């Protein structure tokens, strides 16, 4: 048996960073439309107001989910050991995420298929429920990556790792707090996006809600990140990122109170980005696993694909990533204008 390499190659580092970037893009972009989804039944009091809220994310939500699919695909191809251990050990949480994503997608696609108020109200609540479930489960999941998920070699295997914790072990107090904090953070981010994208009564309600939920996000986020640094921290860089993320949340709250919707949205974007960088920095080099019971560690070296595979993937990424980024930037620019109930026609053509 050849000795295992202990230091990562350049391509292994590059692909870990790229996967982290894909997840960060997903959390920033999907974060606001999860927040908007959760707010539909609460900030929209009439059918027109709810249609305004849905229309703010209508052209964007499915494009944002491409980041999740790409992150999952890149993990499968670049680090198959990481992917296999996660998906076999966390079957139930990933199933809940899949159910939440399906409920959201069905709600956005089908709410306009029938003019009946009960029909649309049902799909609005489905969008809110799906957005809540996905946000909560991802929050619990990332908290467990910070703690370190216990793994060991599978019986009779020299390289296959399995998750040794049980389903209920995922719900520690720290992990539950992580789920709640991510839900609140996405509500804050989504309310800021709604304030930026709307006019009239929906805008006013979004600003007012953002001012309230922002305080909860600041307090909850501070408790979570201080706890994370004290118990699972990774040094001065982790504390620096924590302080900067806190500054971002506070700046967003101050900006929304002054009616500076754009700056408020940018500030929550920066805060989510910094928290995600903290998480993926903490996950290096063990990819969020606790290897204390594993004879062979599951990390950025042992979980990686061959250099040939990573080289081919790098060539494909150089070609396609700029195209995807350009398309997404273009779609955001095209749908940049604010909307209000005045932009919603009275007579709705029901889709066939």
Coordinates of N, CA and C in Angstrom, one line a residue, residues 22 43 47 60-61 73 84 115 169 195 205 219 244 254 299 322:
X22 N -18.9 28.7 -4.6 CA -20.2 28.3 -5.1 C -21.2 28.3 -4.0
X43 N -46.3 39.8 4.7 CA -46.2 41.2 4.3 C -47.2 41.5 3.1
X47 N -54.2 40.2 -2.6 CA -53.7 39.4 -3.7 C -52.6 40.2 -4.5
X60 N -35.7 35.4 -10.8 CA -34.4 35.1 -10.2 C -34.2 33.8 -9.5
X61 N -35.3 33.3 -8.8 CA -35.2 32.2 -7.9 C -34.6 30.9 -8.5
X73 N -22.7 19.3 -7.7 CA -22.0 18.6 -8.7 C -20.5 18.7 -8.6
X84 N -19.8 11.4 -1.0 CA -20.4 10.1 -0.7 C -20.6 10.0 0.8
X115 N -57.5 31.3 -10.4 CA -57.7 32.5 -9.7 C -58.3 32.4 -8.4
X169 N -28.2 13.1 16.9 CA -27.0 13.7 17.3 C -26.7 15.0 16.6
X195 N -37.5 45.7 0.3 CA -37.5 47.1 0.4 C -36.8 47.8 -0.8
X205 N -43.9 48.2 4.5 CA -43.9 47.0 5.5 C -42.6 46.3 5.5
X219 N -28.4 40.3 17.4 CA -28.2 39.6 18.7 C -28.0 38.1 18.5
X244 N -16.2 41.8 11.6 CA -16.6 42.4 10.3 C -18.1 42.0 10.0
X254 N -28.8 50.0 10.6 CA -28.8 51.5 10.6 C -29.3 52.0 9.2
X299 N -10.2 13.8 4.5 CA -9.8 15.3 4.4 C -9.7 15.7 3.0
X322 N -17.5 31.9 -16.3 CA -17.7 33.3 -16.7 C -19.1 33.5 -17.5

